[in-house]
Short mmCIF file of C-alpha atoms in Angstrom, two decimals:
data_model
loop_
_atom_site.label_atom_id
_atom_site.label_comp_id
_atom_site.label_asym_id
_atom_site.label_seq_id
_atom_site.Cartn_x
_atom_site.Cartn_y
_atom_site.Cartn_z
CA MET A 293 21.82 30.31 -7.31
CA VAL A 294 20.06 27.48 -9.12
CA ALA A 295 21.85 25.26 -11.63
CA ASP A 296 20.05 24.38 -14.89
CA PHE A 297 19.05 20.83 -15.70
CA SER A 298 20.43 19.35 -18.92
CA VAL A 299 18.28 17.48 -21.40
CA GLU A 300 20.31 14.33 -20.73
CA GLU A 301 19.63 14.61 -17.01
CA MET A 302 15.90 15.00 -17.60
CA GLN A 303 15.74 12.02 -19.97
CA ALA A 304 17.78 9.83 -17.64
CA SER A 305 15.68 10.79 -14.63
CA GLU A 306 12.42 10.07 -16.47
CA GLU A 307 13.65 6.57 -17.36
CA LYS A 308 14.72 5.89 -13.78
CA ALA A 309 11.50 7.29 -12.37
CA SER A 310 9.35 5.14 -14.65
CA LEU A 311 11.18 1.98 -13.55
CA ARG A 312 10.63 2.63 -9.88
CA ASP A 313 7.04 3.92 -10.09
CA ALA A 314 5.71 0.51 -9.11
CA LYS A 315 7.56 0.67 -5.80
CA GLU A 316 7.47 4.37 -5.06
CA GLU A 317 4.68 5.84 -2.95
CA ASN A 318 3.34 9.36 -2.58
CA PRO A 319 5.51 11.22 -0.03
CA ASP A 320 2.32 12.33 1.67
CA ALA A 321 1.31 8.74 2.32
CA VAL A 322 1.42 7.56 5.92
CA ASP A 323 -0.29 4.55 7.37
CA HIS A 324 -2.73 5.20 10.20
CA SER A 325 -3.95 1.64 10.34
CA GLU A 326 -3.75 1.52 14.12
CA SER A 327 -5.83 4.59 14.76
CA GLY A 328 -7.82 4.47 11.53
CA SER A 329 -7.12 5.44 7.96
CA ASP A 330 -7.48 8.93 6.52
CA ASP A 331 -11.13 8.14 5.93
CA ASP A 332 -11.77 7.65 9.63
CA SER A 333 -12.15 10.17 12.41
CA SER A 334 -9.04 9.82 14.54
CA ALA A 335 -7.59 11.74 17.47
CA GLY A 336 -10.67 13.95 17.64
CA SER A 337 -9.96 15.54 14.23
CA GLU A 338 -12.95 16.31 12.02
CA LYS A 339 -12.01 14.51 8.83
CA THR A 340 -14.25 14.03 5.80
CA ASP A 341 -14.06 12.04 2.58
CA SER A 342 -14.05 15.06 0.31
CA ASP A 343 -10.31 15.62 0.11
CA SER A 344 -8.77 13.90 -2.87
CA ASP A 345 -5.28 13.80 -1.39
CA THR A 346 -6.11 10.62 0.56
CA SER A 347 -4.60 7.41 -0.78
CA GLU A 348 -6.12 3.97 -0.35
CA ALA A 349 -2.67 2.82 0.63
CA ASP A 350 -3.16 4.53 3.99
CA ALA A 351 -5.59 1.81 5.03
CA GLU A 352 -3.77 -1.14 3.51
CA GLN A 353 -0.12 -0.87 4.57
CA GLY A 354 -0.39 -3.04 7.65
CA THR A 355 -1.38 -3.08 11.28
CA GLU A 356 1.81 -2.21 13.11
CA GLY A 357 1.21 1.46 13.62
CA PRO A 358 2.27 4.51 11.58
CA HIS A 359 4.73 3.81 8.80
CA LEU A 360 6.79 6.53 7.11
CA LEU A 361 8.83 6.44 3.97
CA LYS A 362 12.56 6.57 4.50
CA ALA A 363 14.09 9.76 3.18
CA ASP A 364 17.09 8.99 1.00
CA PRO A 365 19.54 11.81 0.33
CA GLY A 366 18.11 14.11 -2.31
CA ASP A 367 19.57 14.11 -5.79
CA CYS A 368 17.93 16.30 -8.40
CA SER A 369 19.46 14.32 -11.23
CA THR A 370 17.66 11.13 -10.20
CA GLU A 371 14.25 12.66 -9.57
CA ASP A 372 11.27 12.60 -11.91
CA THR A 373 11.42 15.78 -13.99
CA THR A 374 7.83 16.00 -15.14
CA THR A 375 7.13 19.55 -16.25
CA VAL A 376 4.48 21.06 -13.98
CA LYS A 377 3.38 24.65 -13.84
CA SER A 378 4.21 26.05 -10.44
CA ASP A 379 1.36 27.62 -8.51
CA PRO A 380 2.47 31.09 -7.39
CA ASP A 381 0.08 31.07 -4.42
CA LEU A 382 1.65 28.26 -2.40
CA TYR A 383 3.71 30.77 -0.44
CA ILE A 384 2.02 34.13 0.03
CA LYS A 385 4.18 36.72 1.71
CA PRO A 386 2.29 38.09 4.73
CA SER A 387 1.54 41.80 4.95
CA CYS A 388 0.74 42.58 8.57
CA PRO A 389 1.29 46.13 9.92
CA CYS A 390 0.85 44.87 13.48
CA CYS A 391 4.01 42.75 13.62
CA ASP A 392 5.78 44.30 10.62
CA SER A 393 5.95 40.87 9.03
CA GLN A 394 7.31 42.21 5.74
CA THR A 395 10.60 42.99 7.46
CA ASN A 396 12.65 39.84 7.01
CA GLN A 397 16.24 38.67 6.71
CA ASN A 398 17.95 39.35 3.40
CA PHE A 399 18.12 35.82 2.09
CA GLU A 400 19.16 35.12 -1.47
CA GLN A 401 15.98 34.37 -3.42
CA VAL A 402 16.06 31.22 -5.57
CA THR A 403 13.49 29.59 -7.83
CA PRO A 404 13.29 25.80 -7.51
CA ARG A 405 12.84 23.22 -10.21
CA GLN A 406 9.33 21.77 -9.83
CA ILE A 407 9.71 18.06 -10.52
CA SER A 408 6.16 16.98 -9.74
CA GLU A 409 2.93 18.55 -8.56
CA GLU A 410 4.13 19.20 -5.00
CA ARG A 411 7.83 18.29 -5.13
CA PHE A 412 10.66 20.74 -5.74
CA CYS A 413 14.40 20.65 -6.17
CA LEU A 414 17.23 23.11 -5.57
CA LYS A 415 20.78 22.64 -6.84
CA LEU A 416 22.83 25.03 -4.71
CA ASP A 417 26.43 25.54 -5.83
CA HIS A 418 27.86 27.48 -2.92
CA GLU A 419 27.72 27.95 0.84
CA GLY A 420 25.07 30.44 1.90
CA THR A 421 21.47 31.02 2.97
CA TYR A 422 18.81 30.70 0.28
CA GLN A 423 15.03 31.21 0.31
CA CYS A 424 12.76 29.24 -2.01
CA VAL A 425 10.36 31.74 -3.60
CA THR A 426 7.72 29.04 -4.19
CA THR A 427 7.44 27.60 -0.66
CA GLY A 428 9.10 30.20 1.58
CA LEU A 429 11.53 27.60 2.98
CA VAL A 430 15.02 28.89 3.79
CA PHE A 431 18.08 26.62 3.68
CA GLU A 432 21.42 27.47 5.30
CA VAL A 433 23.99 25.24 3.59
CA THR A 434 27.71 24.76 4.18
CA GLU A 435 28.70 23.74 0.64
CA LYS A 436 27.36 22.60 -2.72
CA VAL A 437 24.26 20.45 -2.25
CA ASP A 438 21.11 19.13 -3.96
CA ILE A 439 17.87 19.41 -1.95
CA VAL A 440 14.57 17.75 -2.85
CA TYR A 441 11.52 18.74 -0.80
CA SER A 442 7.75 18.45 -0.91
CA ILE A 443 4.76 19.95 0.90
CA LEU A 444 2.76 17.47 2.96
CA SER A 445 -0.78 17.63 4.35
CA TRP A 446 -0.84 18.00 8.14
CA TYR A 447 -4.08 16.06 8.63
CA LYS A 448 -2.26 12.81 7.96
CA TYR A 449 0.17 13.51 10.79
CA ASP A 450 -1.89 15.39 13.38
CA THR A 451 -2.29 12.27 15.52
CA PHE A 452 1.38 12.69 16.41
CA LEU A 453 0.60 15.93 18.29
CA LYS A 454 0.21 15.61 22.07
CA ASP A 455 0.03 17.86 25.14
CA ASN A 456 -1.88 20.72 23.50
CA TRP A 457 0.76 21.35 20.85
CA LYS A 458 -0.78 23.00 17.79
CA LEU A 459 0.29 23.58 14.21
CA CYS A 460 1.51 26.97 12.99
CA GLY A 461 3.13 26.31 9.64
CA PRO A 462 3.45 23.87 6.74
CA LEU A 463 4.87 20.36 6.98
CA PHE A 464 7.70 19.40 4.63
CA GLU A 465 9.48 16.23 3.58
CA VAL A 466 13.11 17.16 2.89
CA LYS A 467 15.61 14.83 1.22
CA SER A 468 19.28 15.69 1.10
CA ASP A 469 22.57 15.07 2.84
CA PRO A 470 21.80 16.38 6.36
CA THR A 471 25.48 17.04 7.04
CA LEU A 472 25.50 19.74 4.36
CA ILE A 473 22.42 21.64 5.62
CA LYS A 474 23.16 23.61 8.79
CA SER A 475 19.63 24.88 9.42
CA ILE A 476 16.18 25.26 7.88
CA TYR A 477 13.84 28.22 8.39
CA PHE A 478 10.17 27.18 8.26
CA PRO A 479 7.51 29.82 7.47
CA HIS A 480 4.82 30.17 10.14
CA SER A 481 1.42 31.88 10.14
CA LEU A 482 1.38 33.31 13.69
CA CYS A 483 1.05 37.06 14.21
CA LEU A 484 3.50 37.89 17.00
CA ALA A 485 2.47 41.51 17.54
CA ASP A 486 0.92 40.80 20.96
CA HIS A 487 3.37 39.38 23.46
CA LEU A 488 2.36 35.94 24.75
CA PRO A 489 4.56 35.24 27.79
CA ASP A 490 4.01 31.48 27.70
CA LEU A 491 4.32 31.04 23.93
CA LYS A 492 6.57 28.12 23.01
CA LEU A 493 7.71 27.43 19.44
CA LYS A 494 9.11 24.02 18.57
CA ILE A 495 9.60 21.67 15.62
CA LEU A 496 7.67 18.44 15.19
CA HIS A 497 10.10 15.90 13.75
CA ILE A 498 8.61 12.56 12.71
CA LYS A 499 11.20 9.81 12.44
CA ASP A 500 11.39 6.09 13.08
CA GLN A 501 7.57 5.98 13.22
CA LYS A 502 7.62 8.29 16.24
CA ALA A 503 7.18 12.01 16.83
CA GLU A 504 9.91 14.03 18.51
CA ILE A 505 9.52 17.64 19.62
CA GLU A 506 12.81 19.43 19.04
CA PRO A 507 13.93 22.92 20.10
CA ILE A 508 14.28 25.80 17.66
CA THR A 509 17.35 27.99 17.26
CA ASP A 510 15.55 31.29 16.68
CA HIS A 511 12.37 32.78 15.28
CA SER A 512 11.20 35.93 13.50
CA THR A 513 7.82 37.36 12.55
CA THR A 514 7.74 35.04 9.53
CA HIS A 515 10.01 32.03 10.16
CA VAL A 516 11.12 29.48 12.72
CA GLN A 517 14.78 28.39 12.54
CA TRP A 518 15.78 24.78 13.28
CA ASN A 519 19.23 23.20 13.31
CA VAL A 520 19.09 20.06 11.19
CA SER A 521 19.63 16.81 13.07
CA SER A 522 18.29 14.40 10.46
CA LEU A 523 15.74 14.67 7.66
CA SER A 524 12.17 13.32 7.63
CA PRO A 525 8.76 15.06 7.88
CA VAL A 526 9.25 18.28 9.86
CA GLY A 527 7.15 21.37 10.58
CA PRO A 528 6.68 24.17 13.14
CA ILE A 529 4.31 23.84 16.14
CA PHE A 530 3.46 26.02 19.13
CA GLN A 531 1.99 25.82 22.62
CA THR A 532 0.29 28.51 24.71
CA THR A 533 -2.54 28.89 27.22
CA SER A 534 -3.87 31.99 25.43
CA GLN A 535 -7.20 31.57 23.64
CA ASP A 536 -6.85 34.52 21.23
CA ILE A 537 -4.33 33.03 18.85
CA GLN A 538 -3.81 35.29 15.87
CA HIS A 539 -2.72 34.24 12.39
CA HIS A 540 -1.69 35.94 9.20
CA GLY A 541 -4.53 35.12 6.83
CA VAL A 542 -5.14 34.70 3.13
CA VAL A 543 -8.25 34.74 0.93
CA LEU A 544 -8.34 32.53 -2.18
CA ILE A 545 -11.02 32.94 -4.87
CA TYR A 546 -12.15 30.38 -7.46
CA LYS A 547 -14.64 31.04 -10.26
CA VAL A 548 -16.82 28.04 -11.15
CA ILE A 549 -16.84 27.45 -14.92
CA ASN A 550 -20.30 27.14 -16.49
CA ASP A 551 -22.35 28.46 -19.41
CA HIS A 552 -24.83 30.38 -17.25
CA GLN A 553 -25.22 34.16 -17.18
CA SER A 554 -24.89 34.03 -13.42
CA LEU A 555 -21.61 34.03 -11.47
CA LEU A 556 -20.58 31.47 -8.86
CA PHE A 557 -17.44 31.77 -6.74
CA HIS A 558 -15.81 29.78 -3.95
CA VAL A 559 -14.05 32.09 -1.47
CA TYR A 560 -11.70 30.53 1.09
CA MET A 561 -10.51 32.24 4.29
CA ALA A 562 -7.50 30.43 5.76
CA ALA A 563 -4.26 30.79 7.69
CA ASN A 564 -1.24 31.64 5.53
CA ASN A 565 0.09 28.10 5.55
CA ASP A 566 1.47 26.23 2.53
CA SER A 567 -0.08 22.92 3.65
CA VAL A 568 -3.54 24.49 3.92
CA ILE A 569 -3.20 26.34 0.61
CA LYS A 570 -2.03 23.15 -1.09
CA ASP A 571 -5.12 21.29 0.19
CA ILE A 572 -7.42 24.06 -1.09
CA ILE A 573 -5.78 24.06 -4.53
CA LYS A 574 -6.09 20.28 -4.70
CA ALA A 575 -9.72 20.28 -3.56
CA GLU A 576 -10.69 22.73 -6.32
CA LYS A 577 -8.68 20.84 -8.92
CA HIS A 578 -10.52 17.59 -8.21
CA ALA A 579 -13.97 19.06 -7.57
CA LYS A 580 -16.91 17.94 -9.74
CA GLN A 581 -17.42 21.53 -10.91
CA LYS A 582 -14.38 22.88 -12.76
CA SER A 583 -13.07 26.21 -11.59
CA VAL A 584 -10.34 28.75 -12.30
CA LYS A 585 -8.23 30.61 -9.78
CA ILE A 586 -8.83 34.38 -9.74
CA ASP A 587 -5.50 36.15 -9.37
CA LYS A 588 -6.07 38.83 -6.76
CA PRO A 589 -3.99 40.01 -3.78
CA SER A 590 -4.51 37.18 -1.30
CA ALA A 591 -2.84 38.31 1.92
CA CYS A 592 -5.15 39.80 4.56
CA CYS A 593 -4.21 43.30 5.68
CA LYS A 594 -5.29 42.51 9.25
CA LYS A 595 -4.71 39.44 11.40
CA LEU A 596 -7.29 36.67 11.86
CA THR A 597 -8.11 35.68 15.43
CA ASN A 598 -8.88 32.09 16.29
CA GLY A 599 -12.52 31.71 17.39
CA LYS A 600 -13.68 35.05 15.95
CA THR A 601 -16.48 35.22 13.38
CA TYR A 602 -15.92 36.86 10.01
CA ARG A 603 -18.51 37.90 7.44
CA LEU A 604 -18.15 38.19 3.67
CA LEU A 605 -20.04 41.01 1.94
CA GLY A 606 -20.63 41.51 -1.79
CA GLU A 607 -21.54 44.71 -3.67
CA PRO A 608 -23.81 44.77 -5.62
CA HIS A 609 -25.87 42.49 -3.46
CA ALA A 610 -24.79 38.88 -3.88
CA GLU A 611 -26.17 35.72 -2.31
CA ILE A 612 -23.48 34.40 0.05
CA ILE A 613 -23.75 31.04 1.85
CA PRO A 614 -22.89 30.89 4.69
CA GLU A 615 -23.04 34.55 5.58
CA GLU A 616 -20.33 34.17 8.21
CA ILE A 617 -17.63 31.68 9.23
CA GLU A 618 -15.82 31.26 12.52
CA PHE A 619 -12.10 31.32 11.86
CA MET A 620 -10.00 28.40 12.99
CA ASP A 621 -6.73 27.03 11.74
CA MET A 622 -7.94 24.32 9.36
CA THR A 623 -4.51 22.74 8.98
CA SER A 624 -5.49 19.40 10.52
CA PHE A 625 -8.83 19.14 8.67
CA LYS A 626 -9.25 17.45 5.33
CA CYS A 627 -12.20 19.60 4.25
CA LYS A 628 -11.58 23.34 4.09
CA SER A 629 -14.70 25.48 4.51
CA TYR A 630 -15.51 28.31 2.10
CA PHE A 631 -18.09 30.98 1.22
CA GLU A 632 -20.21 30.27 -1.85
CA VAL A 633 -20.92 33.57 -3.63
CA TYR A 634 -23.71 33.74 -6.22
CA LEU A 635 -24.50 36.73 -8.45
CA GLU A 636 -27.46 36.47 -10.82
CA GLN A 637 -26.03 38.75 -13.53
CA ARG A 638 -22.49 39.05 -14.84
CA GLU A 639 -21.14 42.32 -13.46
CA ASP A 640 -18.25 43.64 -11.41
CA LEU A 641 -18.29 42.46 -7.82
CA GLN A 642 -16.68 44.07 -4.77
CA LEU A 643 -15.94 41.59 -1.97
CA LYS A 644 -15.11 42.49 1.63
CA LEU A 645 -14.16 40.25 4.52
CA ILE A 646 -15.00 41.97 7.80
CA ASP A 647 -14.74 41.23 11.51
CA LYS A 648 -18.36 40.67 12.57
CA GLU A 649 -17.75 42.12 16.05
CA THR A 650 -15.91 45.32 15.07
CA ASP A 651 -16.84 45.76 11.35
CA GLU A 652 -13.11 46.11 10.68
CA VAL A 653 -12.19 45.31 7.06
CA ILE A 654 -9.76 42.39 7.00
CA TRP A 655 -9.50 41.97 3.23
CA THR A 656 -11.15 43.45 0.15
CA SER A 657 -10.95 43.01 -3.61
CA LYS A 658 -12.91 43.92 -6.74
CA LEU A 659 -13.64 41.19 -9.28
CA ARG A 660 -14.08 42.07 -12.95
CA GLU A 661 -15.01 39.87 -15.88
CA CYS A 662 -11.53 40.27 -17.34
CA ASP A 663 -10.18 38.51 -14.25
CA TRP A 664 -11.57 35.17 -15.38
CA ALA A 665 -12.59 35.59 -19.05
CA ASN A 666 -9.14 34.68 -20.41
CA HIS A 667 -8.98 31.57 -18.23
CA MET A 668 -12.34 30.35 -19.53
CA GLN A 669 -11.44 31.07 -23.17
CA ASN A 670 -8.21 29.11 -22.81
CA GLU A 671 -10.07 26.20 -21.24
CA GLN A 672 -12.68 26.14 -24.01
CA GLY A 673 -9.95 26.41 -26.65
CA LYS A 674 -8.15 23.40 -25.23
CA GLN A 675 -11.35 21.37 -25.27
CA ARG A 676 -11.99 22.29 -28.92
CA ASP A 677 -8.44 21.34 -29.89
CA VAL A 678 -8.75 17.98 -28.18
CA LYS A 679 -12.03 17.22 -29.95
CA GLN A 680 -10.62 18.23 -33.33
CA ASN A 681 -7.54 16.08 -32.81
CA ARG A 682 -9.68 13.11 -31.89
CA ARG A 683 -11.85 13.51 -34.98
CA ARG A 684 -8.82 13.69 -37.24
CA LYS A 685 -7.32 10.58 -35.69
CA SER A 686 -10.54 8.65 -35.96
CA SER A 687 -11.11 9.52 -39.61
CA THR A 688 -7.54 8.60 -40.53
CA GLU A 689 -7.76 5.27 -38.75
CA ILE A 690 -11.13 4.43 -40.29
CA PHE A 691 -9.87 5.34 -43.78
CA GLY A 692 -6.80 3.13 -43.35
CA GLU A 693 -8.72 0.21 -41.88
CA ASP A 694 -11.46 0.13 -44.53
CA ASN A 695 -8.89 -0.75 -47.19
CA VAL A 696 -7.48 -3.81 -45.41
CA LYS A 697 -9.07 -7.25 -45.51
CA LYS A 698 -6.70 -9.23 -43.32
CA PRO A 699 -4.27 -8.41 -40.54
CA ARG A 700 -0.85 -7.71 -42.03
CA TRP A 701 2.38 -5.90 -41.36
CA ASP A 702 2.86 -2.65 -43.27
CA ASP A 703 6.57 -2.57 -44.06
CA ASN A 704 6.54 1.15 -44.76
CA ALA A 705 4.77 2.27 -41.58
CA ASP A 706 5.99 -0.66 -39.49
CA GLU A 707 2.63 -1.08 -37.82
CA LEU A 708 -0.06 -3.72 -37.66
CA THR A 709 -3.35 -2.78 -39.31
CA CYS A 710 -6.57 -4.65 -39.00
CA LYS A 711 -10.20 -4.10 -39.62
CA ARG A 712 -12.13 -2.13 -37.07
CA SER A 713 -13.75 -4.28 -34.40
CA ASN A 714 -15.89 -3.54 -31.37
CA ASN A 715 -14.62 -1.53 -28.41
CA MET A 716 -12.35 -3.33 -25.98
CA THR A 717 -14.07 -4.94 -23.01
CA ASP A 718 -13.04 -4.43 -19.39
CA LYS A 719 -11.73 -8.01 -19.40
CA GLN A 720 -9.45 -7.22 -22.34
CA LEU A 721 -8.29 -4.00 -20.70
CA MET A 722 -7.42 -5.92 -17.53
CA GLN A 723 -5.52 -8.60 -19.47
CA PHE A 724 -3.52 -5.90 -21.23
CA ALA A 725 -2.98 -3.98 -17.96
CA GLU A 726 -1.43 -7.05 -16.36
CA LYS A 727 1.28 -7.08 -19.03
CA LEU A 728 1.93 -3.37 -19.56
CA GLY A 729 4.35 -2.73 -16.67
CA SER A 730 5.52 0.30 -14.69
CA ASN A 731 6.08 2.60 -17.69
CA TRP A 732 2.33 3.31 -17.89
CA GLN A 733 2.52 6.97 -16.86
CA VAL A 734 4.80 7.91 -19.76
CA ILE A 735 2.59 5.90 -22.14
CA ALA A 736 -0.58 7.57 -20.85
CA ILE A 737 0.69 11.11 -21.42
CA SER A 738 2.86 10.59 -24.52
CA TYR A 739 0.63 8.25 -26.52
CA LEU A 740 -2.90 8.16 -25.11
CA ASP A 741 -3.47 11.92 -24.63
CA LEU A 742 -4.08 11.75 -20.87
CA GLU A 743 -3.05 14.68 -18.72
CA TYR A 744 -0.94 14.91 -15.59
CA GLN A 745 -4.08 15.59 -13.53
CA ASP A 746 -5.50 12.26 -14.70
CA ILE A 747 -2.36 10.43 -13.56
CA SER A 748 -2.37 12.15 -10.18
CA LYS A 749 -6.02 11.28 -9.57
CA ILE A 750 -5.49 7.63 -10.58
CA LYS A 751 -2.59 7.26 -8.13
CA GLU A 752 -4.72 8.75 -5.36
CA GLU A 753 -7.62 6.39 -6.07
CA GLN A 754 -5.59 3.20 -6.60
CA ASN A 755 -2.41 1.95 -4.94
CA ILE A 756 -2.08 -1.38 -6.82
CA LEU A 757 -0.06 -1.03 -10.05
CA THR A 758 -2.31 -3.22 -12.21
CA MET A 759 -5.41 -1.35 -11.06
CA GLN A 760 -3.72 1.99 -11.82
CA ILE A 761 -3.00 0.83 -15.38
CA PHE A 762 -6.51 -0.59 -15.76
CA ARG A 763 -8.04 2.71 -14.64
CA MET A 764 -5.79 4.61 -17.07
CA LEU A 765 -7.03 2.40 -19.93
CA GLN A 766 -10.63 2.94 -18.87
CA ILE A 767 -10.14 6.72 -19.07
CA TRP A 768 -8.63 6.32 -22.56
CA LYS A 769 -11.61 4.15 -23.54
CA ASP A 770 -14.09 6.77 -22.30
CA LYS A 771 -12.29 9.50 -24.25
CA GLU A 772 -12.28 7.47 -27.47
CA VAL A 773 -16.05 6.80 -27.20
CA ASN A 774 -16.86 4.52 -30.17
CA ASN A 775 -13.28 4.10 -31.35
CA ALA A 776 -11.74 2.33 -28.34
CA THR A 777 -10.85 -0.69 -30.47
CA PRO A 778 -7.83 -2.99 -30.19
CA SER A 779 -6.55 -1.76 -33.57
CA ASN A 780 -6.85 1.89 -32.49
CA LEU A 781 -4.96 1.21 -29.28
CA HIS A 782 -2.34 -0.82 -31.14
CA ASN A 783 -1.73 1.94 -33.67
CA LYS A 784 -1.37 4.52 -30.91
CA LEU A 785 1.21 2.38 -29.09
CA ILE A 786 3.13 1.16 -32.14
CA ARG A 787 6.14 3.33 -31.27
CA ALA A 788 5.75 3.12 -27.49
CA ASP A 789 8.25 1.20 -25.37
CA ILE A 790 6.00 -1.55 -24.03
CA PRO A 791 6.86 -5.15 -23.06
CA CYS A 792 6.72 -7.79 -25.81
CA GLU A 793 4.09 -9.71 -23.82
CA ALA A 794 1.81 -6.66 -23.77
CA ARG A 795 2.24 -6.09 -27.51
CA ASN A 796 1.51 -9.77 -28.23
CA VAL A 797 -1.70 -9.59 -26.17
CA LEU A 798 -2.83 -6.50 -28.06
CA GLU A 799 -2.05 -8.02 -31.45
CA ASP A 800 -3.96 -11.13 -30.45
CA PHE A 801 -7.00 -8.95 -29.65
CA CYS A 802 -6.68 -7.39 -33.12
CA ASN A 803 -6.48 -10.78 -34.84
CA ARG A 804 -9.35 -12.28 -32.87
CA GLY A 805 -11.52 -9.26 -33.63
CA GLU A 806 -10.78 -9.57 -37.34
CA ASN A 807 -11.40 -13.34 -37.36
CA LEU A 808 -14.67 -12.90 -35.51
CA LYS A 809 -15.84 -10.31 -37.99
CA GLU A 810 -14.96 -12.51 -40.98
CA SER A 811 -16.78 -15.45 -39.36
CA ASN A 812 -19.90 -13.36 -38.87
CA GLU A 813 -19.79 -12.21 -42.49
CA LYS A 814 -19.57 -15.83 -43.69
CA ARG A 815 -22.55 -16.84 -41.56
CA GLN A 816 -24.57 -13.99 -43.00
CA ILE A 817 -23.75 -15.14 -46.57
CA LEU A 818 -24.74 -18.73 -45.80
#
């Protein structure tokens, strides 16, 4: 059972979240300054710079070894309640006839509140065992409790693994009162059809800047149960001497958006692991070429074996690069490999993933134009609406400004109007950024027409508050093109809750621009 959030709770949480944004870090962030930042190759892991989840803070937190954020007890009412559309493919129920993975315990299914891109909240009112439909996590609670949890990327924590321990499920940061949560069931990707006599399943628990391997209570074909001791980053791991490790797999398809008659797809083959799927979704979201997710059955009907080679086939004949990929659990890698599928003409396409050695079909799906046409139309419609809105704003502002000779206060509109001046310089943007304060994310979305994806990318690229605000203002300037003037910015922020110092700086830019223009006009007359 999930309790609803009230409007008052959402407003209060947004205000609290905006005040602490300057101090709060991404829950994924962990400092690897001793062994190298996320941009370095550490502990033998093949890491690249292509993953956008890496924060510059990882390399700048200090030199005293790994540092982890302390997990305060979760409270849904104090969390940021930004509305974010939940991705239904984070947790994909496995469908494996070998281990009968669809047979699972009858947990009560609950839908969480998504409070940010990768953070969720459950308000559970009674004792019981509940499964989150978005992440697959199962919580056994003893009484009413609020639980806040987020999916983390394993590659930032894989240096904690020793003694041939390997990853077999997603990593989570859970915040709540640990005395009220009896146990947590973590989804895993292993196919347990073939008995491995030396298979050991454990939980990697990272706390006090150290990794502890803790025993599990039980396991099934889909989950690993762990009795809660305390709460900090936790996830399932395994150890075995067997080389043929088998995973439940998924295939994710993305259609690249372009105006060409040809078709271009990115097809990912991966273990059914929320952390891996999250990294793939994020990589596509921040790629240079925009893409849309094709909603097709993702779960593989047959298991994927570590070290085996799989081939992707397309009918009619499609150009596929590479033709084959060796499967490995990519959990600890930043860059997730994929097949690039190219079809010269727009037509239906049948895709098959097969075992190269046995020709056994692991997954198949047919793609039709209707699978992506609606996505592309919606995207183009949004772009047209944005352009039309910008043109209307610009014409209104120009019309109002052309009828004013000097800066003045309009008593009716309660806003400062001044003649149009040149676009703001980077120096002016920086001076304004220094005064704007920690409420910049609300301002960016509510008043400057930026999107949540813009905010997320800025926070990944910059970890200094002033630089985050400066980058936000640069994006606004780029979107406004020739109308990024002080007066335009002032009029947009007239009703925004910004510090008096910031408003004074902006008004000063307006006045100086007007005075400079009048001075130039006088010189031309003389």
